[in-house]
Short mmCIF file of C-alpha atoms in Angstrom, two decimals:
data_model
loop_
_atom_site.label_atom_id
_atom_site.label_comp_id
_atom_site.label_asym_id
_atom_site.label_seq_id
_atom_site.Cartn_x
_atom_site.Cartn_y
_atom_site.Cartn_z
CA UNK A 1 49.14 -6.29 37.28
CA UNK A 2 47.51 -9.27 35.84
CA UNK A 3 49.44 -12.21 37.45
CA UNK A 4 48.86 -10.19 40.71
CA UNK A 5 45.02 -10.49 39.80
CA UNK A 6 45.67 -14.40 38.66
CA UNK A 7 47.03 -14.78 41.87
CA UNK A 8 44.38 -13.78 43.59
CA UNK A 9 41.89 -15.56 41.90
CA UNK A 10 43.80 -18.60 43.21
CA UNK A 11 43.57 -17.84 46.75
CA UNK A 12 39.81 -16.63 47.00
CA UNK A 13 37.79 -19.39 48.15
CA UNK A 14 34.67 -17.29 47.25
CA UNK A 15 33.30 -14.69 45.84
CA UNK A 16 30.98 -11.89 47.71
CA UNK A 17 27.58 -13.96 47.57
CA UNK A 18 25.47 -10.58 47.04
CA UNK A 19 25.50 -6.98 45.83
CA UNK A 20 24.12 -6.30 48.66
CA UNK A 21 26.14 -5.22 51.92
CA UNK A 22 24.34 -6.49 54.81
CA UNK A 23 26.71 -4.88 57.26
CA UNK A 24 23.46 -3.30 58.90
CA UNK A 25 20.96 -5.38 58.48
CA UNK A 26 17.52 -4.01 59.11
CA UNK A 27 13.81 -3.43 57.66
CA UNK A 28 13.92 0.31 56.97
CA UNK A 29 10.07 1.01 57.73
CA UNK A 30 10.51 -1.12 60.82
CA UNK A 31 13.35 0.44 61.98
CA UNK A 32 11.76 3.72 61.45
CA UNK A 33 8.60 2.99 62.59
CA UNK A 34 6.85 3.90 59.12
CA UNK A 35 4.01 2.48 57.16
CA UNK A 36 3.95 1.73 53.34
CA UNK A 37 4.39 3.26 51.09
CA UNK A 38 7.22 4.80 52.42
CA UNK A 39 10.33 4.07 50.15
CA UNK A 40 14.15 4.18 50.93
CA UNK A 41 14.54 4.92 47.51
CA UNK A 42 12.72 8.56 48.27
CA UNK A 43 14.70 8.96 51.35
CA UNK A 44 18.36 8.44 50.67
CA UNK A 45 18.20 7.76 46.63
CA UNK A 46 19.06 10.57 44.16
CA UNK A 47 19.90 10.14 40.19
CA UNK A 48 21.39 13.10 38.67
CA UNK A 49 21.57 13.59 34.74
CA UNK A 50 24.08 16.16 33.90
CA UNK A 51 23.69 16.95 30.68
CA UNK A 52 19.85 17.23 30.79
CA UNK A 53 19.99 18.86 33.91
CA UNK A 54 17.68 16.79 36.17
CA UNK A 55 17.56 14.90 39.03
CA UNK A 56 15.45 11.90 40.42
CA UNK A 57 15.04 9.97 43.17
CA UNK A 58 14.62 6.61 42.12
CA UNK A 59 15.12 5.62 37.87
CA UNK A 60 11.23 4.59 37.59
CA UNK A 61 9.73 8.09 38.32
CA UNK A 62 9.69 12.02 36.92
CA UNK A 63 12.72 14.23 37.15
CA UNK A 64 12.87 17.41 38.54
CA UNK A 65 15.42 20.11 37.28
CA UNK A 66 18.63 20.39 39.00
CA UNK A 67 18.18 23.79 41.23
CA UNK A 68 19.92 26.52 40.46
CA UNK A 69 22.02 25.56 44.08
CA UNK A 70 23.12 22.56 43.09
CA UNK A 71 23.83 20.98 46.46
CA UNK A 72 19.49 21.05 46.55
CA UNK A 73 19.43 18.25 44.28
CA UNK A 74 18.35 15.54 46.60
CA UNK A 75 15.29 17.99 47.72
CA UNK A 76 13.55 19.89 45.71
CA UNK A 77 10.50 21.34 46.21
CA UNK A 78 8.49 17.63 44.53
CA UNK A 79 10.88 15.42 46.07
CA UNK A 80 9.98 16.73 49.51
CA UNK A 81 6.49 17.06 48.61
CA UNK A 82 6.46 13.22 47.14
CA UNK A 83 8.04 12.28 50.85
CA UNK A 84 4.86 14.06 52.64
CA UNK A 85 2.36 11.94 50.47
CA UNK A 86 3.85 9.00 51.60
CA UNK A 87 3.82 9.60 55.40
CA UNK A 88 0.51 10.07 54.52
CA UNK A 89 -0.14 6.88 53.27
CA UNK A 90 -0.17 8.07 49.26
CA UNK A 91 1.63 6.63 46.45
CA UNK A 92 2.30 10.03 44.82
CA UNK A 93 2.19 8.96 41.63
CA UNK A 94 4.66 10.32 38.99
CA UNK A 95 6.22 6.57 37.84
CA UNK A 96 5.93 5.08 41.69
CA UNK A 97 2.91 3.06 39.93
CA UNK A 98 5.54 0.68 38.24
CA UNK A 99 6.35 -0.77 42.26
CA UNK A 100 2.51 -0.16 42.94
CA UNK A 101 1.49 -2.58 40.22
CA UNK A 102 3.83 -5.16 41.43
CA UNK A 103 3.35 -5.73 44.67
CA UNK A 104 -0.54 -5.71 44.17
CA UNK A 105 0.24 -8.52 41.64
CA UNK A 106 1.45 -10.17 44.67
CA UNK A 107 5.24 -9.98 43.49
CA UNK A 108 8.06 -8.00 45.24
CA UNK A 109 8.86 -4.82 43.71
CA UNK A 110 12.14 -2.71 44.08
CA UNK A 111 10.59 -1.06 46.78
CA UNK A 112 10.03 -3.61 49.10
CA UNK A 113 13.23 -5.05 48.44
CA UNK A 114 15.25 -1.80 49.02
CA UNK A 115 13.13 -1.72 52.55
CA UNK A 116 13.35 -5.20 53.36
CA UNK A 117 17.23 -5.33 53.04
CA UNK A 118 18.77 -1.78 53.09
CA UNK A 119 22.59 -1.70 51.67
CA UNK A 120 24.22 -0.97 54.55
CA UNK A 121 24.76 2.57 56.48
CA UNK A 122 22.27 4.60 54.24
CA UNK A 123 19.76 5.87 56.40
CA UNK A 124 19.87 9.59 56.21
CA UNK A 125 21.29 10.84 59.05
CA UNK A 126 18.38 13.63 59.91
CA UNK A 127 15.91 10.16 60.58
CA UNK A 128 18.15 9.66 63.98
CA UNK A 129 16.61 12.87 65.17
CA UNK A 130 12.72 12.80 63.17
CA UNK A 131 11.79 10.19 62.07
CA UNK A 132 8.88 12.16 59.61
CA UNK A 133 11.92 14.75 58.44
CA UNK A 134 11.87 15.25 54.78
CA UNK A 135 14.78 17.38 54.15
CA UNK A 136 16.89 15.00 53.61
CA UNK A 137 21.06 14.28 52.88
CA UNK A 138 21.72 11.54 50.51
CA UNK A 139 23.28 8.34 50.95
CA UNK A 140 23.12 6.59 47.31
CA UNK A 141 24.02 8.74 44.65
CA UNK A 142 24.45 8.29 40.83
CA UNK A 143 25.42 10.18 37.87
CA UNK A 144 24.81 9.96 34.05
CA UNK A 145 27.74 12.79 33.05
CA UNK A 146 26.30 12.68 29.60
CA UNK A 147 24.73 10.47 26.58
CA UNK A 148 27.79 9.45 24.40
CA UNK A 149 27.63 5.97 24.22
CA UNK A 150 28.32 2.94 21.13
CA UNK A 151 25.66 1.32 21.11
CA UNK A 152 21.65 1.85 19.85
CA UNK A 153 19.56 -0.46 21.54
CA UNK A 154 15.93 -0.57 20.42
CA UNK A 155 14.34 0.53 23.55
CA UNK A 156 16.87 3.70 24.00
CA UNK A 157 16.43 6.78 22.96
CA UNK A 158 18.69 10.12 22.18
CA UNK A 159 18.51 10.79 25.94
CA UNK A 160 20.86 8.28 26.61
CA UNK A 161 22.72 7.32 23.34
CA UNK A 162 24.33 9.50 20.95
CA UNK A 163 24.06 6.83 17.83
CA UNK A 164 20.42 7.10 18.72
CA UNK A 165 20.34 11.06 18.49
CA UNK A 166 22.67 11.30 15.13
CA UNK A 167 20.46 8.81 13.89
CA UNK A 168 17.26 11.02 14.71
CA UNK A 169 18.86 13.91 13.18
CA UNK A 170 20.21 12.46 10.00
CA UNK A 171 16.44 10.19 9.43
CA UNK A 172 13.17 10.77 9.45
CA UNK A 173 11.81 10.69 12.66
CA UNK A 174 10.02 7.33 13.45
CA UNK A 175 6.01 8.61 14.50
CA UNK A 176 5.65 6.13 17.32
CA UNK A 177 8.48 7.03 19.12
CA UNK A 178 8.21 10.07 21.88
CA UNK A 179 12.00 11.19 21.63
CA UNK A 180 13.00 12.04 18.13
CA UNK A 181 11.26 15.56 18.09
CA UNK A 182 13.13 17.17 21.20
CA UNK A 183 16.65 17.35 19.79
CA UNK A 184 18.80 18.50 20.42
CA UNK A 185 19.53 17.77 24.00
CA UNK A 186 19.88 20.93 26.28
CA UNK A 187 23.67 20.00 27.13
CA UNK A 188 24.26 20.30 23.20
CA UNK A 189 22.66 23.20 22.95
CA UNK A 190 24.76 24.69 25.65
CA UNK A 191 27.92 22.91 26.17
CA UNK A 192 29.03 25.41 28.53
CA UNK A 193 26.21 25.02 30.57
CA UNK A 194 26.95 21.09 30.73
CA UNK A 195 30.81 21.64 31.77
CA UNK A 196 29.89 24.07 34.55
CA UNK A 197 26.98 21.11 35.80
CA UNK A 198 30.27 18.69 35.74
CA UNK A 199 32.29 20.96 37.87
CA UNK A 200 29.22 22.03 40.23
CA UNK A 201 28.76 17.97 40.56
CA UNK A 202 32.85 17.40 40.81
CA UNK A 203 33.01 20.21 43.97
CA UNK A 204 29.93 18.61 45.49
CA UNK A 205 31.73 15.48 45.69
CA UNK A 206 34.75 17.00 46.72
CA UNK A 207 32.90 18.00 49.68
CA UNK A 208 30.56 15.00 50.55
CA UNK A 209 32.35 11.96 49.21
CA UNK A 210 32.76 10.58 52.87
CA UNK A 211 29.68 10.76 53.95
CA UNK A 212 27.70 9.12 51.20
CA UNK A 213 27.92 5.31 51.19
CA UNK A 214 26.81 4.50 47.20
CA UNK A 215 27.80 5.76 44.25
CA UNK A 216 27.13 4.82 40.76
CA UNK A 217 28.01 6.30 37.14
CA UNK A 218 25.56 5.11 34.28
CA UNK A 219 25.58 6.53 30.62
CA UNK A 220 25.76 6.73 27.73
CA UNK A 221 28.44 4.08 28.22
CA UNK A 222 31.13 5.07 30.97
CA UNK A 223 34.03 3.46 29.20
CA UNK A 224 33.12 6.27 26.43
CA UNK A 225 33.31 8.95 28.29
CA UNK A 226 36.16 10.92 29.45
CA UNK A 227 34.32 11.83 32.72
CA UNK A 228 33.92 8.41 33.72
CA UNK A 229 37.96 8.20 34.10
CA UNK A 230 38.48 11.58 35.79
CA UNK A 231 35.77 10.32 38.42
CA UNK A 232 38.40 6.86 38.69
CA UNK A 233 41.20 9.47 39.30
CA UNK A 234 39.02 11.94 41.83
CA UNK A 235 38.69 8.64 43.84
CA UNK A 236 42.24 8.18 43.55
CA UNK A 237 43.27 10.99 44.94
CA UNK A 238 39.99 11.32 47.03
CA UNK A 239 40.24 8.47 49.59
CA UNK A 240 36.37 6.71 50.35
CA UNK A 241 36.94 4.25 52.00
CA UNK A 242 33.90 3.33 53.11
CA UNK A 243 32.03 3.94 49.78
CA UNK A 244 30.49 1.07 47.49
CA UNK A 245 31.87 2.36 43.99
CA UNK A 246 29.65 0.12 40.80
CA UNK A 247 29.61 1.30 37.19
CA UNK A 248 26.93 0.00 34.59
CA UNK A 249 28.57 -1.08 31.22
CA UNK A 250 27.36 -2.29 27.73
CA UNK A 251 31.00 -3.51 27.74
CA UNK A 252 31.63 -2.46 23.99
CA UNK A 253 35.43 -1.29 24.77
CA UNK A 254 38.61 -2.22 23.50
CA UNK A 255 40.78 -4.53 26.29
CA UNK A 256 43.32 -2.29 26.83
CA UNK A 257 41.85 0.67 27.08
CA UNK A 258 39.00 -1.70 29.27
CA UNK A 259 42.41 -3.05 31.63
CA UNK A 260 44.30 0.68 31.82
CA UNK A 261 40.68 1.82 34.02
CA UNK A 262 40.05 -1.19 35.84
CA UNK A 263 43.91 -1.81 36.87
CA UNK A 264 43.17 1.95 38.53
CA UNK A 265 39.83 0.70 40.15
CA UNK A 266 42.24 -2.18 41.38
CA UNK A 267 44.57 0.13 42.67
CA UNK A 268 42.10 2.04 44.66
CA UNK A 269 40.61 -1.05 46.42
CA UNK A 270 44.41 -2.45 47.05
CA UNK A 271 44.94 1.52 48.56
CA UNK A 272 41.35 0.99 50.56
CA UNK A 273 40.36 4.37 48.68
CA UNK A 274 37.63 2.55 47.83
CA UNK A 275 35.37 -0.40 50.11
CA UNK A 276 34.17 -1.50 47.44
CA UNK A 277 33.68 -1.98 43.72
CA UNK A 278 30.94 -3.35 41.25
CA UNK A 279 30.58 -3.65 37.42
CA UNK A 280 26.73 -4.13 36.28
CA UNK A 281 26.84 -5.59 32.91
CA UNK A 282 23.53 -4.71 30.72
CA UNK A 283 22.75 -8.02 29.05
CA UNK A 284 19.58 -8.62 28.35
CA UNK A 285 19.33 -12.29 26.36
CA UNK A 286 21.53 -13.93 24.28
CA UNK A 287 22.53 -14.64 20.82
CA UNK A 288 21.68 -12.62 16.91
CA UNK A 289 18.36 -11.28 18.98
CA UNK A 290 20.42 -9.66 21.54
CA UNK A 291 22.66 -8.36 18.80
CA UNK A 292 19.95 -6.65 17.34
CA UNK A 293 18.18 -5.84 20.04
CA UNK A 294 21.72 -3.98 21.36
CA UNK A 295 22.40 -2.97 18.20
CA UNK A 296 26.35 -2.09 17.69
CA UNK A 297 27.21 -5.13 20.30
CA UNK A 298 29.17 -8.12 19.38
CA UNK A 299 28.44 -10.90 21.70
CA UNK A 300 31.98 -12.65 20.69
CA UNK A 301 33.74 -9.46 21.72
CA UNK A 302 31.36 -8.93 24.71
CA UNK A 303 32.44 -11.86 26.04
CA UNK A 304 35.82 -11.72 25.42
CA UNK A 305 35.87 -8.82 27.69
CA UNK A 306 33.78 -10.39 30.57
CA UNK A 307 36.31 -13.25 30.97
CA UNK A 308 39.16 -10.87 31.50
CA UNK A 309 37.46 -9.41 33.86
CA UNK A 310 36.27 -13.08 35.48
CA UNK A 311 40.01 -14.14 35.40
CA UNK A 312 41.95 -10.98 36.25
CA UNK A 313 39.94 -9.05 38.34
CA UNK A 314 38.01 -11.37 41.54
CA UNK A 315 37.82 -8.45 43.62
CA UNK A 316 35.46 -6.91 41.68
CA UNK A 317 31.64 -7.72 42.38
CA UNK A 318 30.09 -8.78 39.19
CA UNK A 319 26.10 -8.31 38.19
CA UNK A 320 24.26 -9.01 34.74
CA UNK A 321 21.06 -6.58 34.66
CA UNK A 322 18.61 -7.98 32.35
CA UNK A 323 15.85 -5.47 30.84
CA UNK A 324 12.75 -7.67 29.41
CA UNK A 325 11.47 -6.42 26.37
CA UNK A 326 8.92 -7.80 23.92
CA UNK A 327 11.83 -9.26 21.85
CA UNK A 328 13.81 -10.60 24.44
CA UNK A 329 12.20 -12.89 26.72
CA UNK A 330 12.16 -16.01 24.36
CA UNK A 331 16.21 -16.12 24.40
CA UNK A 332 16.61 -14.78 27.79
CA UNK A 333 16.97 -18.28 29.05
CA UNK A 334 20.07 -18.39 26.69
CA UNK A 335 22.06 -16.04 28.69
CA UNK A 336 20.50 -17.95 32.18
CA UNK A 337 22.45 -20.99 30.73
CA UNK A 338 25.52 -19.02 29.77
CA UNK A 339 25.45 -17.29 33.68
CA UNK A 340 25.05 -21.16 35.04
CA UNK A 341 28.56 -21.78 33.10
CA UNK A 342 30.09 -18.43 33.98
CA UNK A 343 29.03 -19.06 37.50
CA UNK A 344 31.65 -22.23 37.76
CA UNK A 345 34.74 -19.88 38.41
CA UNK A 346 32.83 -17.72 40.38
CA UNK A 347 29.86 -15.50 41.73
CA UNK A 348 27.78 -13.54 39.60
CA UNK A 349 24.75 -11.67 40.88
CA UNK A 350 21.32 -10.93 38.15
CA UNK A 351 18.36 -8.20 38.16
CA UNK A 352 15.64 -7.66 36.29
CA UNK A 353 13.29 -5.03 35.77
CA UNK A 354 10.58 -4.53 32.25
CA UNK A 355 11.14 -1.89 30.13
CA UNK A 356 8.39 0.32 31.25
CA UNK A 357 9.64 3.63 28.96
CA UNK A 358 7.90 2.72 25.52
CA UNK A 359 4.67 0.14 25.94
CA UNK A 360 5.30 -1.37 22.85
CA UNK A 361 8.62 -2.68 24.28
CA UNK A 362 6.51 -4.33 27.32
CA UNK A 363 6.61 -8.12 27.39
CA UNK A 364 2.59 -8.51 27.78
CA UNK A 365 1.75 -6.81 24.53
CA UNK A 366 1.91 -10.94 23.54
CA UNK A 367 -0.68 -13.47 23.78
CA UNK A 368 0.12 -14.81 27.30
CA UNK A 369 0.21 -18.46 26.09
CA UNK A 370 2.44 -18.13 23.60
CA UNK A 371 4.65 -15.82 26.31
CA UNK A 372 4.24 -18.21 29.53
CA UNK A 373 6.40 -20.73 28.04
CA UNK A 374 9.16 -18.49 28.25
CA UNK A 375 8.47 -17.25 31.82
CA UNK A 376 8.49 -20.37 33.21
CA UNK A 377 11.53 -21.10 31.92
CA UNK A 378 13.35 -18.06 33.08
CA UNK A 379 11.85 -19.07 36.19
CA UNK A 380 13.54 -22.35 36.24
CA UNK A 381 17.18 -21.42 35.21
CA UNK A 382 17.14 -17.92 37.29
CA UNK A 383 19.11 -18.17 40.39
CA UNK A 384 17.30 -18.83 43.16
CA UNK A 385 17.64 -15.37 44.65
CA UNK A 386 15.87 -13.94 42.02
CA UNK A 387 12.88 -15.74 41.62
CA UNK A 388 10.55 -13.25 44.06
CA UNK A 389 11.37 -11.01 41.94
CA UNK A 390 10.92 -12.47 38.38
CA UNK A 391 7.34 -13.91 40.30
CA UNK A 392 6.20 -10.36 40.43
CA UNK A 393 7.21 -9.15 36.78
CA UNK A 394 5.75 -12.31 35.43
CA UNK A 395 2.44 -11.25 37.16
CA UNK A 396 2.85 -8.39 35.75
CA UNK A 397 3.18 -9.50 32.64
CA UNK A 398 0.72 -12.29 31.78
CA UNK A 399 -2.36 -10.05 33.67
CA UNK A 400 -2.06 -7.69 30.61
CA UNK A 401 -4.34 -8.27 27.54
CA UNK A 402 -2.72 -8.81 24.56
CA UNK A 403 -2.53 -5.57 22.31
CA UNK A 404 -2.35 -6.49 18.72
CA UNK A 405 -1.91 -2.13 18.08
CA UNK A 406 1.03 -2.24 20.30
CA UNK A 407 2.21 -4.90 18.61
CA UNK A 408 1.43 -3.22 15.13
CA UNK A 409 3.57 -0.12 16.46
CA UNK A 410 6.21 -2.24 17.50
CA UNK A 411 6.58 -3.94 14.02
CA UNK A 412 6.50 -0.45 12.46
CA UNK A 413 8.92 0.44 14.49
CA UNK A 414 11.37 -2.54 13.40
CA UNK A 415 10.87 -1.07 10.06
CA UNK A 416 12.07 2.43 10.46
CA UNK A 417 15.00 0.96 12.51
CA UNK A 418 15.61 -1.29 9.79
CA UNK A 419 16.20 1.22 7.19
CA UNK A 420 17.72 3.54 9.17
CA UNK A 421 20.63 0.21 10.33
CA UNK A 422 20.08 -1.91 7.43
CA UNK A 423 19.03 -4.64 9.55
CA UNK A 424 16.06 -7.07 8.94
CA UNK A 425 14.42 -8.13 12.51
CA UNK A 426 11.89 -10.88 10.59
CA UNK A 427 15.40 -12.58 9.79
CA UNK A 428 16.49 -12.67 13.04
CA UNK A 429 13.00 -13.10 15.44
CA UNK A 430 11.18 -16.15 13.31
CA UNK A 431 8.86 -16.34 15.94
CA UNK A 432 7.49 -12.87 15.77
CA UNK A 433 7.81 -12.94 12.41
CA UNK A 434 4.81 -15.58 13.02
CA UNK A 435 3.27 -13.52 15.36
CA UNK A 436 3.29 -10.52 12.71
CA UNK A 437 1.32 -12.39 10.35
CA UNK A 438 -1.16 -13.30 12.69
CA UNK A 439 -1.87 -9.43 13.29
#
């Protein structure tokens, strides 16, 4: 299959320009007739955590518990509730403050971009007949099956990475962090209860996979995980053709077992059982601080796999998602300048979003002088497309006050992580090393 995939590298003139499908273009509140803060997100969105048994409706907010019918997922009793307060005019609160803060920073937040340029097709379909209905059917739906994944980045936790929870249970727990206590996860407690979630989530897609129009798998790290394949084979033998398939990878995976999947995803496109397909590489800066930031990840590897995929596979849409963190932002211009180069053979989309789980981890703990520098020269290397964006988390980042007891915490907590990997992060961050002794 690979000098099929050469060969069509050859051909394309150019790649898809946007991860965005702007087959029906439109301004959701406009179309609608709604006011802010109304979110798309709320409407068609759900996230659904099978091991720990919850669902969301948008990755910045609270999570309900999956209901004991599983095809309720998308509304339960606060998701519908949450809907009401925002005809209403509310921002119900419960995480929808991270999109609040933004956009009265001035900046755009994921909210207004999700309503200001709506994938395409993923209105609910009750809307056509009330516009105010908030029992809704959902158009964008993702699915972390579980949390076994290889690497242990610093601003994870056990919820979503199983080095992270053998590590909690084989250490002392480190004080400042929140998730080292609640171990373990339900799933392990009850494996049986996890498989029967899989299968309740495996027969709900059996019945609805034509009729939703997104469809994501997170982890953990899908590549790990068993489940992640059989979902590549349901779609085999499930023709979607209309669906918009992405994955999100740390990209940690041997190249053949990396090429077996993705010559299957190929082979659903080339059988239009798919419409599309996207991997969303989490990358968030470059060089030994992104090593250690992502601990377990080998950049020389990393990359080793991301030209395969460049070279072999052009049908695939390709995105870097970047989380800011207090460690990264000084080298995230380092992977800007490695995107410009990997850009020359062909398109590759960027987001961004601050880690907003752990405020230690949030990039205006720092004196904003020190930090600007940085920010303004992200802002000059990001691709143009992305700049609204990066405004708005800028904003929010330099209108903090810098917290010298966050940044305390977050030195203690390089530490513990530093006995616990034998690491040493004042090796690898000199500048915060600086910063430390200024404390």
């Amino acid at each position: 299959m690979k000098v099929k995939h050469l060969v069509k590298l050859k051909k394309k003139q150019e790649a898809e320009k946007s991860m965005i499908d702007h087959d029906n273009p439109g301004h959701f509140l406009e179309d609608f007739m709604l006011d802010s803060p109304v979110c798309l997100y709320k409407w068609t969105w759900s996230t659904i955590r099978l091991w720990e048994g919850t669902t969301n409706s948008c990755h910045r907010v609270e999570s309900d518990p999956i209901p004991e019918n599983y095809a309720d997922f998308h509304n339960t009793p606060k998701k519908i509730a949450d809907r009401k307060k925002m005809l209403a005019g509310q921002w119900p609160g419960g995480g929808c403050e991270y999109c609040r803060d933004i956009e009265r920073a001035g900046g755009e937040s994921e909210r207004t971009l999700m309503n200001s340029d709506p994938p395409s097709k993923v209105y609910p379909k009750e809307l056509d007949k009330n516009r105010y209905e908030t029992s809704l059917t959902p158009k964008m739906v993702e699915v972390y099956f579980n949390n076994l994944c290889n690497l242990g980045c610093v601003y994870c936790s056990a919820e979503y990475s199983t080095v992270w929870e053998v590590e909690n249970k084989k250490h002392k727990p480190i004080i400042e962090l929140d998730h080292t206590s609640d171990f373990p996860l339900p799933a392990t407690n009850d494996r049986q209860l996890y498989l029967d979630r899989v299968e309740k989530h495996f027969e709900w897609l059996k019945e609805n996979h034509l009729h939703i129009r997104r469809y994501n798998v997170l982890g953990g790290e899908p590549f790990f995980q068993p489940e992640f394949e059989r979902n590549v084979d349901f779609f085999l033998d499930n023709p979607s053709p209309d669906l918009y398939f992405s994955i999100f990878t740390n990209l940690k995976v041997k190249p053949d077992k990396m090429r077996r999947i993705l010559d299957k995803i190929q082979l659903c496109l080339d059988k239009k059982h798919i419409g599309k397909f996207t991997m969303v590489f989490s990358l968030d800066c470059w060089g030994p601080e992104q090593e250690y930031t992502r601990t377990g990840l080998n950049l020389q590897d990393w990359e080793t796999n991301f030209n395969i995929i460049l070279d072999e596979y052009p049908d695939f849409n390709l995105m870097i998602h970047s989380t800011i963190i207090s460690l990264g932002l000084p080298t995230l211009p380092d992977l800007l300048r490695k995107v410009i180069e990997w850009k020359k053979k062909r398109y590759i989309g960027m987001s961004f979003s601050i880690a907003d789980g752990r405020e230690s981890m949030h990039p205006g703990i720092w004196d904003n002088t020190v930090m600007d520098q940085f920010w303004r020269l992200v802002l000059d290397l990001a691709p143009s497309e992305n700049r609204d964006s990066l405004m708005g988390l800028r904003a929010v980042s330099i209108q903090q006050k810098e917290n010298k007891d966050l940044q305390k915490e977050l030195f203690s907590t390089l530490d513990q992580l530093d006995v616990r990997r034998n690491t040493n992060w004042r090796q690898t961050f000199d500048l915060f090393r600086k910063l430390e002794n200024a404390v």
